[in-house]
Coordinates of C-alpha atoms and ligand atoms in Angstrom, one line a residue:
M1 CA -16.2 -0.6 -15.1
T2 CA -15.6 0.0 -18.8
K3 CA -15.5 3.7 -18.5
T4 CA -13.1 3.4 -15.6
F5 CA -10.9 1.1 -17.5
I6 CA -10.6 3.5 -20.5
K7 CA -10.0 6.4 -18.2
Q8 CA -7.3 4.5 -16.4
N9 CA -5.5 3.8 -19.7
N10 CA -5.6 7.4 -20.7
L11 CA -4.4 8.3 -17.2
N12 CA -1.4 5.8 -17.4
L13 CA -0.3 7.3 -20.6
L14 CA -0.5 10.9 -19.2
L15 CA 1.2 9.9 -15.9
C16 CA 4.0 8.2 -17.9
L17 CA 4.6 11.5 -20.0
F18 CA 4.3 13.6 -16.9
A19 CA 6.5 11.4 -14.8
A20 CA 9.1 11.6 -17.4
F21 CA 9.6 15.3 -16.6
M22 CA 9.0 15.6 -13.0
A23 CA 8.2 13.9 -9.7
F24 CA 4.8 14.9 -8.3
P25 CA 2.9 14.4 -5.0
A26 CA 0.4 11.5 -4.6
W27 CA -2.4 11.1 -1.8
A28 CA -2.4 9.9 1.8
Q29 CA -4.6 7.6 3.9
N30 CA -5.8 4.2 2.6
P31 CA -5.3 3.4 -0.2
L32 CA -2.1 5.3 -0.2
I33 CA -2.1 6.0 -3.9
M34 CA -5.2 7.5 -5.6
D35 CA -4.2 8.0 -9.3
Q36 CA -3.2 4.5 -10.5
F37 CA -3.4 0.8 -9.3
T38 CA -0.7 -0.4 -7.1
A39 CA 0.1 -3.8 -5.4
D40 CA 2.7 -5.9 -3.5
P41 CA 4.3 -3.0 -1.7
T42 CA 7.8 -3.4 -0.4
A43 CA 8.6 -0.4 2.0
R44 CA 12.3 0.5 2.7
V45 CA 14.1 3.3 4.5
F46 CA 16.8 4.8 2.5
N47 CA 18.7 8.0 3.8
G48 CA 16.0 8.7 6.4
R49 CA 13.2 8.5 3.7
L50 CA 10.6 5.9 3.4
Y51 CA 10.4 4.4 -0.2
V52 CA 7.8 2.0 -1.5
F53 CA 8.4 -0.2 -4.3
P54 CA 5.1 -1.8 -5.5
S55 CA 3.9 -3.6 -8.5
H56 CA 1.8 -1.6 -11.0
D57 CA -1.4 -3.3 -12.0
I58 CA -2.9 -1.9 -15.2
V59 CA -5.5 -2.6 -17.7
P60 CA -3.5 -3.6 -20.8
P61 CA -4.0 -2.1 -24.1
E62 CA -6.7 -3.9 -26.2
G63 CA -5.5 -7.3 -27.5
E64 CA -2.3 -7.4 -25.2
G65 CA -1.7 -9.1 -21.8
R66 CA -4.0 -11.6 -20.3
A67 CA -7.6 -11.1 -19.8
E68 CA -8.9 -11.5 -16.2
W69 CA -5.5 -11.7 -14.8
F70 CA -2.5 -9.6 -13.4
N71 CA -1.2 -7.2 -16.0
M72 CA 1.9 -5.3 -15.1
A73 CA 4.3 -3.7 -17.7
D74 CA 6.4 -1.5 -15.4
Y75 CA 7.3 -0.3 -11.9
H76 CA 7.1 3.2 -10.2
V77 CA 8.7 4.0 -6.9
F78 CA 7.0 6.3 -4.3
S79 CA 8.6 8.0 -1.3
S80 CA 7.5 10.1 1.7
D81 CA 9.1 11.6 4.9
N82 CA 6.0 12.1 6.8
L83 CA 3.8 9.1 5.6
T84 CA 1.1 11.5 4.5
D85 CA 2.6 13.3 1.4
W86 CA 3.8 10.7 -1.1
T87 CA 5.9 11.5 -4.2
D88 CA 5.6 9.3 -7.3
H89 CA 9.1 9.3 -8.8
G90 CA 7.7 7.9 -12.0
K91 CA 8.6 4.8 -13.9
I92 CA 11.8 3.2 -12.9
L93 CA 11.8 0.0 -15.1
D94 CA 9.8 -1.2 -18.0
Q95 CA 9.4 -4.8 -19.4
K96 CA 10.7 -3.7 -22.7
D97 CA 14.0 -2.6 -21.1
V98 CA 14.9 -6.1 -19.8
S99 CA 16.8 -8.0 -22.5
W100 CA 16.0 -11.4 -21.1
A101 CA 12.4 -10.8 -20.4
D102 CA 9.3 -11.4 -22.6
P103 CA 8.5 -7.8 -23.5
E104 CA 4.8 -8.7 -23.9
A105 CA 4.2 -10.7 -20.8
Y106 CA 2.8 -7.9 -18.7
S107 CA 4.3 -9.9 -15.8
M108 CA 6.3 -7.5 -13.8
W109 CA 5.2 -9.0 -10.4
A110 CA 6.0 -8.2 -6.8
P111 CA 9.4 -6.5 -6.5
D112 CA 12.0 -5.6 -3.7
A113 CA 14.8 -3.2 -3.3
V114 CA 17.8 -3.0 -1.0
S115 CA 21.0 -0.9 -0.7
K116 CA 24.5 -2.4 -0.4
N117 CA 27.9 -0.8 -1.0
G118 CA 26.4 2.6 -1.9
K119 CA 24.3 1.0 -4.7
Y120 CA 20.6 0.2 -4.8
Y121 CA 19.5 -3.2 -6.1
F122 CA 16.0 -3.6 -7.5
Y123 CA 14.9 -7.3 -7.7
F124 CA 11.9 -8.2 -9.8
P125 CA 10.4 -11.3 -11.2
T126 CA 9.0 -11.6 -14.8
R127 CA 8.6 -14.1 -17.5
I128 CA 11.7 -15.2 -19.5
K129 CA 11.5 -14.7 -23.2
G130 CA 10.2 -17.9 -24.9
A131 CA 9.6 -19.6 -21.7
G132 CA 5.8 -20.0 -22.3
A133 CA 3.1 -19.4 -19.7
G134 CA 2.7 -20.2 -16.0
E135 CA 4.8 -19.6 -13.0
K136 CA 7.4 -22.0 -14.4
G137 CA 8.5 -19.4 -16.9
F138 CA 9.4 -16.8 -14.3
S139 CA 12.9 -15.9 -13.1
I140 CA 14.2 -13.0 -11.1
G141 CA 16.3 -10.0 -12.3
V142 CA 18.3 -7.2 -10.7
A143 CA 18.5 -3.6 -11.8
I144 CA 21.0 -1.3 -10.2
A145 CA 21.0 2.3 -9.5
D146 CA 23.0 5.0 -7.6
K147 CA 19.9 6.5 -6.0
P148 CA 16.7 4.8 -4.6
D149 CA 14.5 6.4 -7.2
G150 CA 16.8 5.5 -10.1
P151 CA 17.5 5.5 -12.9
Y152 CA 17.8 1.7 -12.7
T153 CA 19.9 -0.3 -15.2
P154 CA 18.8 -4.0 -15.6
Q155 CA 21.4 -6.8 -15.6
P156 CA 21.6 -8.5 -19.1
N157 CA 20.7 -11.9 -17.5
H158 CA 18.3 -13.0 -14.8
I159 CA 19.8 -14.7 -11.6
K160 CA 21.1 -18.1 -12.5
G161 CA 19.6 -21.0 -10.7
V162 CA 16.5 -19.1 -9.6
E163 CA 12.9 -20.0 -11.0
G164 CA 10.0 -18.3 -9.4
I165 CA 8.5 -15.0 -8.3
D166 CA 8.1 -12.7 -5.4
P167 CA 11.9 -11.9 -4.5
N168 CA 12.7 -10.7 -1.1
V169 CA 16.3 -9.7 -0.1
F170 CA 17.3 -9.6 3.6
I171 CA 20.8 -8.2 4.6
D172 CA 21.7 -9.4 8.1
K173 CA 23.7 -7.3 10.5
D174 CA 27.0 -8.9 9.5
G175 CA 26.4 -7.8 5.9
Q176 CA 25.4 -11.3 4.5
A177 CA 22.6 -11.0 2.1
Y178 CA 19.9 -13.6 1.6
L179 CA 17.5 -14.0 -1.4
Y180 CA 14.1 -15.6 -0.7
W181 CA 11.4 -16.2 -3.4
S182 CA 8.4 -18.5 -4.0
R183 CA 7.0 -20.9 -6.5
G184 CA 4.6 -23.2 -4.8
E185 CA 6.9 -23.2 -1.7
I186 CA 9.2 -20.7 -0.2
Y187 CA 13.0 -20.9 -1.0
G188 CA 16.0 -19.1 0.5
V189 CA 19.8 -18.8 -0.5
K190 CA 22.8 -16.8 0.3
L191 CA 23.8 -14.2 -2.0
K192 CA 27.4 -13.2 -3.0
D193 CA 28.6 -9.8 -2.1
N194 CA 28.0 -8.6 -5.7
M195 CA 24.2 -9.2 -4.9
L196 CA 23.8 -10.8 -8.2
E197 CA 24.8 -14.5 -7.8
L198 CA 23.8 -17.3 -5.4
D199 CA 26.4 -18.3 -2.8
S200 CA 24.9 -21.5 -1.2
E201 CA 22.5 -24.3 -1.8
I202 CA 18.9 -23.4 -2.2
K203 CA 16.9 -24.2 0.9
T204 CA 13.3 -25.1 0.7
F205 CA 11.4 -24.0 3.8
E206 CA 9.5 -27.2 4.3
E207 CA 8.5 -26.3 7.9
I208 CA 6.3 -23.5 6.6
P209 CA 2.7 -24.6 5.8
Q210 CA 2.6 -27.1 3.0
K211 CA -1.2 -27.1 2.6
G212 CA -2.7 -24.2 0.6
H213 CA -1.1 -21.7 -1.7
I214 CA 1.9 -19.8 -0.3
E215 CA 4.0 -17.0 -1.8
G216 CA 5.4 -13.5 -1.3
P217 CA 8.1 -14.3 1.5
F218 CA 9.3 -11.1 3.4
V219 CA 12.0 -11.6 6.1
F220 CA 13.2 -9.1 8.7
E221 CA 15.0 -9.2 12.0
R222 CA 14.1 -7.7 15.3
N223 CA 15.9 -8.1 18.6
G224 CA 17.8 -11.2 17.3
T225 CA 14.7 -12.9 16.1
Y226 CA 14.2 -13.5 12.4
Y227 CA 10.7 -13.2 11.2
M228 CA 9.6 -15.1 8.0
T229 CA 6.4 -13.6 7.0
Y230 CA 4.2 -14.7 4.0
P231 CA 0.6 -14.8 2.5
H232 CA -0.9 -18.2 2.7
V233 CA -4.3 -19.5 1.7
A234 CA -5.4 -21.5 4.9
N235 CA -9.1 -21.2 4.0
N236 CA -10.5 -19.1 1.1
T237 CA -8.0 -16.3 0.2
E238 CA -4.6 -15.3 1.3
R239 CA -4.0 -14.1 4.8
L240 CA -0.6 -13.0 6.2
E241 CA 1.1 -15.2 8.5
Y242 CA 4.5 -15.5 10.1
G243 CA 7.1 -17.8 11.8
T244 CA 10.3 -17.1 13.7
S245 CA 13.8 -18.5 13.9
D246 CA 17.2 -17.6 15.4
N247 CA 18.7 -18.1 11.9
P248 CA 17.8 -16.3 8.7
M249 CA 17.9 -19.7 7.0
G250 CA 15.5 -21.2 9.6
P251 CA 14.1 -23.5 10.5
F252 CA 11.1 -21.1 11.2
R253 CA 8.4 -22.0 13.8
H254 CA 4.9 -21.1 12.7
K255 CA 3.6 -18.5 15.1
G256 CA 0.4 -17.0 13.8
V257 CA -1.6 -14.6 11.6
I258 CA -0.7 -11.1 11.0
M259 CA -3.6 -10.1 8.9
D260 CA -6.8 -12.0 8.3
E261 CA -8.3 -12.7 4.9
S262 CA -9.6 -9.4 3.3
A263 CA -13.3 -8.5 3.9
S264 CA -13.5 -7.5 0.3
G265 CA -12.8 -11.1 -1.0
T266 CA -9.6 -10.0 -2.8
W267 CA -7.8 -13.3 -3.4
T268 CA -4.1 -12.0 -3.0
N269 CA -2.5 -10.1 -0.3
H270 CA 1.2 -9.2 -0.3
H271 CA 3.1 -7.1 2.3
S272 CA 6.2 -5.9 3.9
I273 CA 7.1 -4.7 7.4
V274 CA 9.2 -1.8 8.1
N275 CA 10.4 0.4 11.1
Y276 CA 10.3 4.0 10.3
K277 CA 11.1 6.6 12.9
D278 CA 10.7 4.1 15.7
Q279 CA 7.3 2.9 14.7
W280 CA 6.6 -0.3 12.8
Y281 CA 4.3 -0.5 9.9
L282 CA 2.6 -3.1 7.7
F283 CA 2.3 -2.3 4.0
Y284 CA -0.1 -4.6 2.1
H285 CA -2.8 -4.3 -0.6
D286 CA -6.5 -4.6 -1.2
N287 CA -8.9 -3.8 -4.1
D288 CA -10.2 -0.3 -2.7
L289 CA -10.1 1.3 -6.3
S290 CA -11.4 -1.7 -8.2
P291 CA -14.2 -3.3 -6.2
D292 CA -15.4 -5.6 -9.0
F293 CA -12.1 -7.0 -10.1
D294 CA -9.4 -8.1 -7.6
K295 CA -6.4 -8.0 -10.0
N296 CA -6.4 -4.3 -10.1
R297 CA -5.2 -3.6 -6.5
S298 CA -4.2 -0.7 -4.3
I299 CA -1.5 -0.5 -1.6
R300 CA -2.3 0.3 2.1
A301 CA -0.4 0.7 5.3
D302 CA -1.2 0.4 8.9
I303 CA 0.6 0.5 12.2
L304 CA 2.0 -2.8 13.5
F305 CA 2.8 -3.6 17.2
F306 CA 4.9 -6.3 18.7
E307 CA 3.8 -7.9 22.1
E308 CA 6.4 -7.9 24.8
N309 CA 7.4 -11.5 24.0
G310 CA 8.0 -10.6 20.4
D311 CA 4.8 -11.9 18.9
I312 CA 3.2 -9.8 16.2
R313 CA -0.1 -8.4 17.2
K314 CA -2.8 -8.9 14.5
V315 CA -3.2 -5.8 12.3
I316 CA -6.8 -4.7 11.6
P317 CA -7.0 -2.9 8.3
T318 CA -8.2 0.7 8.5
K319 CA -9.4 3.2 6.1
R320 CA -7.5 6.0 8.0
G321 CA -4.1 4.4 7.4
I322 CA -1.0 6.1 8.8
G323 CA 0.6 9.6 9.2
T324 CA -0.8 12.9 10.5
T325 CA -2.9 15.0 8.3
S326 CA -2.4 18.8 8.2
A327 CA -5.7 20.7 9.1
T328 CA -5.1 22.9 6.0
A329 CA -5.2 19.9 3.7
K330 CA -8.6 18.6 2.3
I331 CA -9.2 16.1 5.0
Q332 CA -10.8 13.0 3.4
I333 CA -13.0 12.1 6.5
D334 CA -14.4 9.2 4.5
R335 CA -11.2 7.5 5.4
Y336 CA -12.3 7.7 9.0
S337 CA -10.8 5.9 12.0
S338 CA -14.1 5.0 13.5
K339 CA -17.8 5.8 13.1
S340 CA -21.2 5.5 14.9
N341 CA -22.8 2.2 14.4
Y342 CA -25.8 3.9 12.9
G343 CA -26.3 6.3 10.1
A344 CA -22.8 6.8 9.0
A345 CA -21.1 5.3 5.8
S346 CA -18.4 5.8 3.4
V347 CA -19.4 5.3 -0.4
F348 CA -17.9 6.2 -3.8
L349 CA -18.5 9.7 -5.0
D350 CA -18.9 8.1 -8.4
R351 CA -19.5 4.4 -8.6
L352 CA -18.4 4.4 -12.2
D353 CA -15.1 6.1 -11.4
P354 CA -13.5 4.9 -8.1
F355 CA -10.4 7.2 -8.7
K356 CA -12.7 10.1 -7.7
G357 CA -12.7 8.9 -4.1
W358 CA -15.4 8.6 -1.5
K359 CA -17.8 10.7 0.6
V360 CA -19.2 10.3 4.1
V361 CA -23.0 9.9 4.3
L362 CA -24.5 10.9 7.7
N363 CA -28.3 10.2 7.7
K364 CA -29.4 9.5 11.4
P365 CA -29.6 12.0 14.3
N366 CA -26.2 12.4 15.9
A367 CA -24.3 10.0 13.4
W368 CA -20.6 10.6 13.4
V369 CA -17.2 9.8 11.9
R370 CA -13.9 10.2 13.7
Y371 CA -10.8 10.9 11.8
N372 CA -7.6 10.6 14.0
Q373 CA -4.4 12.6 13.9
V374 CA -5.2 16.1 12.5
D375 CA -2.5 18.7 13.1
L376 CA -4.4 21.9 13.9
G377 CA -1.2 23.9 14.4
I378 CA -0.1 26.0 17.3
E379 CA -2.5 28.9 16.9
G380 CA -5.3 26.9 15.6
P381 CA -7.6 27.7 12.6
G382 CA -10.0 30.6 12.3
K383 CA -12.4 29.1 9.8
V384 CA -13.5 25.8 8.3
K385 CA -14.7 24.9 4.8
I386 CA -16.7 21.7 4.1
R387 CA -17.5 20.4 0.6
A388 CA -21.0 19.0 1.2
R389 CA -24.5 18.6 0.0
S390 CA -28.0 18.0 1.5
L391 CA -31.4 17.6 -0.2
S392 CA -33.4 19.0 2.8
G393 CA -30.6 21.0 4.6
G394 CA -28.9 20.2 7.8
A395 CA -25.8 21.0 10.0
V396 CA -22.9 19.4 11.3
A397 CA -20.7 20.0 14.3
L398 CA -16.9 19.6 14.4
K399 CA -15.6 18.3 17.7
L400 CA -12.2 17.2 19.1
A401 CA -12.4 13.7 20.6
G402 CA -13.4 14.2 24.3
Q403 CA -15.4 17.3 23.7
D404 CA -19.0 16.5 24.8
D405 CA -20.6 19.8 23.9
R406 CA -21.4 21.0 20.3
G407 CA -17.8 21.2 19.5
F408 CA -15.7 24.0 18.1
S409 CA -17.6 24.9 15.0
E410 CA -21.1 24.3 13.5
V411 CA -21.5 24.3 9.7
T412 CA -24.9 24.7 8.1
I413 CA -25.4 22.9 4.8
Q414 CA -28.0 24.7 2.7
K415 CA -30.9 22.8 1.3
G416 CA -30.4 22.0 -2.4
G417 CA -28.6 18.8 -3.3
E418 CA -25.9 20.2 -5.3
W419 CA -22.2 20.0 -4.1
D420 CA -21.0 23.2 -2.7
V421 CA -18.4 24.5 -0.3
F422 CA -19.9 25.9 3.1
T423 CA -17.8 27.8 5.6
A424 CA -18.2 28.6 9.3
P425 CA -15.9 30.3 11.9
V426 CA -13.9 28.1 14.3
K427 CA -13.9 28.8 18.1
N428 CA -10.5 29.3 19.8
G429 CA -8.6 26.5 21.4
A430 CA -8.6 23.9 18.6
T431 CA -4.9 23.4 18.5
A432 CA -2.2 20.8 18.2
V433 CA -2.5 17.2 16.8
Q434 CA -6.2 16.0 17.7
D435 CA -8.8 13.5 16.6
L436 CA -11.5 15.2 14.6
I437 CA -15.2 14.2 14.9
V438 CA -17.8 15.3 12.3
Q439 CA -21.4 14.8 13.7
L440 CA -24.8 15.4 12.2
I441 CA -26.6 17.8 14.6
S442 CA -29.7 18.7 12.4
G443 CA -31.5 17.6 9.3
D444 CA -32.2 14.3 7.8
G445 CA -29.0 13.7 5.9
V446 CA -25.8 15.3 4.8
E447 CA -23.0 14.1 2.6
V448 CA -19.5 15.4 3.1
D449 CA -16.7 15.1 0.6
W450 CA -13.9 16.8 2.6
V451 CA -13.1 19.2 5.4
Q452 CA -10.5 21.9 5.3
F453 CA -9.4 24.5 7.9
E454 CA -8.0 27.9 7.2
K455 CA -6.4 30.7 9.4
Ligands
FUB1 O1 1.1 -9.3 -8.2 C1 1.2 -10.5 -8.7 C2 1.2 -11.6 -7.8 O2 0.1 -11.5 -6.9 C3 2.4 -11.4 -6.8 O3 3.6 -11.7 -7.2 C4 1.9 -12.2 -5.6 O4 2.6 -12.1 -4.4 C5 0.5 -11.8 -5.5 O5 0.3 -10.6 -4.8

């Protein structure tokens, strides 16, 4: 991983310089962001656009930060209006810009952002200057902006009376704002209209599980029910759980699990739940771009459904994620929705550099992967390009879900073993939003990086 770490540091520097001048597009699928580590995503809808405020895990400069631990110096904000194309608006706050914070703590942990009275309030935890180590040294600060993507001006002091991490602000329908946070337990309090000061006694939610680490509260309301959701270690690592109440200050009745422990073994999870264009989504994180170190995380998103009685249906993490992919984009079929249970796998293009992404390996007769929600347009494409390689040569068929013949295109991958782009014509009739299947139809093995359609 050393090479990856050095590359990541250089990349961070370049990104900061670049971001200072312009916003630029990021990637889609899971993980959502492919050019830097991101964690603890809070998704919010402002002015019809979805914004994500994550933490920004980094590998700190030599001799700084804390080895083998979370290291975060700043925050970026990302946004999208189609959940596929993400814009990185660049850095919105740095530990060095916060006068009350330890500028060398690398502890800009999980944030939140809300809008009130035409302003944007960004809540972030970090370590207080001179407070020493450990969660006890943390408080929560606020930075204010006129636009969701900043510039944000931090308040000169942290919120008086708050010690802890993982701020979450919920504004009820009557305009009352509540601040929740964690430090061993979950706490909540009313906020004054200025969004900067406490306006009630602090309540400890003792009804929420007391055994096993708990943090990261996220409260939202749906149909008059208040959902308190949080990561909790019931067994080995954090899983996402929730309780409900008819009052934002509880008591909350424990209801169940939203997402099981991560299959990767990543110890933390941290999430938010948002409704965008009439669909609910769960934003969370895992260690996709850092398989050997779970403190360098990557944000993900998947669709979330409610049962008729208001219960949350468990979310199964996917590679495919959310949003529709244009057929004319490089479709990363290694982020598949499903695959045959034989001869199909997603593996890194370069194990030493996860930021290069993945490829699909098809190496058993008829092995396939399926990638949902590809927009082929009204007229449909005329040609397909595939970046692929095969030692002994082979061919893949492109099919639409439900097509049982050889599909609407067949692409021959010449024998050789070097990566190349292979093209083939596409039959008429492949139009609209469809689920795409890529299937091995001849040869012993083919690796595919991406698929892209053209007119
Ligand atoms: O990102 C640092 C910490 O890890 C967060 O504050 C926690 O919620 C956990 O995700």
